[in-house]
CSV table of C-alpha atoms in Angstrom, one decimal:
chain,number,residue,atom,x,y,z
U,35,MET,CA,0.0,0.0,0.0
U,36,HIS,CA,1.1,3.5,-0.6
U,37,PHE,CA,-0.2,5.3,2.5
U,38,ASP,CA,1.9,8.3,1.7
U,39,LYS,CA,-0.3,8.9,-1.5
U,40,LEU,CA,-3.6,8.9,0.4
U,41,THR,CA,-6.2,10.9,-1.5
U,42,VAL,CA,-9.8,12.0,-0.7
U,43,ARG,CA,-12.9,11.3,-2.6
U,44,ILE,CA,-16.0,13.3,-1.5
U,45,LEU,CA,-19.3,11.5,-1.7
U,46,VAL,CA,-21.8,14.0,-3.1
U,47,ARG,CA,-25.2,13.4,-1.4
U,48,LYS,CA,-27.1,16.5,-2.7
U,49,ASN,CA,-26.3,18.4,-5.9
U,50,TYR,CA,-23.5,16.9,-8.1
U,51,GLY,CA,-23.4,19.7,-10.6
U,52,GLN,CA,-23.3,22.3,-8.0
U,53,CYS,CA,-20.3,20.6,-6.3
U,54,PHE,CA,-18.6,20.2,-9.7
U,55,ASP,CA,-19.0,23.9,-10.3
U,56,PHE,CA,-17.7,24.8,-6.8
U,57,TYR,CA,-14.5,22.8,-7.3
U,58,THR,CA,-13.9,24.0,-10.9
U,59,GLN,CA,-15.2,27.7,-10.9
U,60,LYS,CA,-14.4,28.6,-7.2
U,61,LEU,CA,-11.5,26.5,-6.2
U,62,GLY,CA,-10.0,26.5,-9.8
U,63,LEU,CA,-9.5,22.6,-10.0
U,64,THR,CA,-9.2,21.1,-13.5
U,65,PRO,CA,-11.4,18.0,-14.4
U,66,VAL,CA,-9.2,15.1,-15.4
U,67,TRP,CA,-11.9,12.5,-15.9
U,68,GLY,CA,-15.7,12.9,-15.7
U,69,ASP,CA,-17.9,16.0,-16.0
U,70,ARG,CA,-20.6,18.0,-14.4
U,71,ASN,CA,-23.2,15.2,-14.8
U,72,GLY,CA,-21.2,12.7,-12.8
U,73,PRO,CA,-21.3,10.2,-11.3
U,74,TYR,CA,-17.6,10.5,-10.9
U,75,THR,CA,-15.0,13.3,-11.6
U,76,SER,CA,-11.2,13.5,-10.7
U,77,PHE,CA,-9.6,16.8,-10.5
U,78,ALA,CA,-6.1,18.1,-10.7
U,79,THR,CA,-4.5,21.4,-9.6
U,80,ALA,CA,-3.8,22.4,-13.2
U,81,PRO,CA,-4.0,21.1,-16.7
U,82,GLY,CA,-1.6,18.2,-17.4
U,83,GLN,CA,-1.2,17.4,-13.7
U,84,PRO,CA,-2.2,14.1,-12.1
U,85,PRO,CA,-5.5,13.8,-10.2
U,86,CYS,CA,-5.3,14.9,-6.6
U,87,PHE,CA,-9.0,14.9,-5.5
U,88,ALA,CA,-12.3,13.4,-6.7
U,89,ILE,CA,-16.1,13.5,-6.2
U,90,PHE,CA,-18.5,10.6,-6.6
U,91,SER,CA,-22.3,10.3,-6.4
U,92,GLY,CA,-22.9,8.8,-3.0
U,93,ALA,CA,-26.1,7.3,-4.4
U,94,ASN,CA,-24.0,5.1,-6.5
U,95,MET,CA,-21.9,3.6,-3.7
U,96,PRO,CA,-24.1,0.4,-3.6
U,97,MET,CA,-22.7,-0.6,-6.9
U,98,PHE,CA,-19.5,-1.7,-4.9
U,99,GLN,CA,-19.8,-5.2,-3.5
U,100,GLY,CA,-20.7,-5.4,0.2
U,101,TYR,CA,-21.2,-1.6,0.6
U,102,GLN,CA,-23.5,-0.5,3.4
U,103,PRO,CA,-23.9,2.8,5.1
U,104,PRO,CA,-22.1,2.9,8.5
U,105,VAL,CA,-23.8,0.9,11.2
U,106,GLY,CA,-25.8,3.0,13.7
U,107,ALA,CA,-25.7,6.2,11.5
U,108,PRO,CA,-28.7,5.8,9.2
U,109,GLN,CA,-29.3,9.6,9.3
U,110,GLN,CA,-25.6,10.4,8.2
U,111,PRO,CA,-24.4,8.3,5.3
U,112,ASP,CA,-20.8,8.3,4.2
U,113,THR,CA,-19.5,11.6,2.7
U,114,VAL,CA,-15.9,11.1,2.5
U,115,VAL,CA,-13.7,8.1,1.3
U,116,ALA,CA,-10.0,8.0,2.0
U,117,ILE,CA,-8.3,6.2,-0.9
U,118,LEU,CA,-5.2,4.1,-0.5
U,119,PRO,CA,-3.4,3.5,-3.7
U,120,THR,CA,-1.6,0.1,-4.2
U,121,SER,CA,0.5,-1.5,-6.8
U,122,ASP,CA,-0.5,-4.9,-5.5
U,123,LEU,CA,-4.2,-4.8,-4.6
U,124,ASP,CA,-4.8,-8.5,-4.4
U,125,GLY,CA,-1.7,-9.1,-2.2
U,126,ASP,CA,-2.5,-6.2,0.0
U,127,TYR,CA,-6.1,-7.4,0.3
U,128,GLN,CA,-4.9,-10.8,1.3
U,129,ARG,CA,-2.3,-9.5,3.9
U,130,LEU,CA,-4.8,-7.1,5.5
U,131,ARG,CA,-7.5,-9.8,5.7
U,132,ALA,CA,-5.0,-12.0,7.4
U,133,ALA,CA,-4.2,-9.2,9.8
U,134,GLY,CA,-8.0,-9.0,10.7
U,135,VAL,CA,-9.2,-6.2,8.5
U,136,GLN,CA,-12.8,-6.9,7.6
U,137,PHE,CA,-13.5,-5.9,4.0
U,138,LEU,CA,-17.0,-5.0,2.7
U,139,GLY,CA,-16.5,-7.1,-0.4
U,140,GLU,CA,-13.8,-8.8,-2.5
U,141,PRO,CA,-11.7,-6.8,-4.9
U,142,GLN,CA,-13.6,-6.0,-8.0
U,143,TYR,CA,-12.6,-4.5,-11.3
U,144,ILE,CA,-14.8,-1.9,-13.2
U,145,ALA,CA,-13.4,-2.0,-16.7
U,146,ASP,CA,-15.1,1.2,-17.9
U,147,TRP,CA,-13.3,3.1,-15.2
U,148,GLY,CA,-10.0,1.2,-15.2
U,149,MET,CA,-10.8,0.8,-11.5
U,150,HIS,CA,-9.7,-2.2,-9.3
U,151,CYS,CA,-10.7,-1.7,-5.7
U,152,THR,CA,-12.2,-2.9,-2.4
U,153,TYR,CA,-13.5,-1.1,0.7
U,154,PHE,CA,-13.1,-1.4,4.4
U,155,ARG,CA,-13.8,0.6,7.5
U,156,ASP,CA,-11.7,1.5,10.5
U,157,PRO,CA,-12.9,1.0,14.0
U,158,GLU,CA,-14.6,4.3,14.0
U,159,GLY,CA,-16.7,3.3,10.8
U,160,ASN,CA,-14.7,5.6,8.5
U,161,LEU,CA,-14.7,4.4,4.9
U,162,PHE,CA,-11.4,3.5,3.1
U,163,GLU,CA,-10.8,2.3,-0.5
U,164,LEU,CA,-7.9,0.1,-1.4
U,165,SER,CA,-7.4,1.1,-5.0
U,166,GLY,CA,-5.3,-0.8,-7.6
U,167,GLY,CA,-6.4,1.7,-10.5
U,168,ASP,CA,-6.1,5.3,-11.4
U,169,ILE,CA,-7.7,7.5,-8.9
């Protein structure tokens, strides 16, 4: 895992287009992948730079195997995902499982997005993505 390259993805729960406009027009971020219509957009600090931040429609989180909102918090669904890049998703998945990390589902590959990932929660219920694809 590359914990030193942790990134954040905001789960948009209200108005995706309004959030997109905020990050592009007010904060000056450049879309790398995706657009105002969602459900996913990654942003860079400038054209030609790698992605540093992303937004995703929270309503689409159930597409990931095993995803459930945090236990005991039905009124406040997840709004942030900490993304841990890895160059060996399957190996890190097996290593972390052996160490007692409970994953929400097995690693899955989404070909259209070039995304290979799986999710887990820390003891406080915070959501993490172990990502073997581009973020």
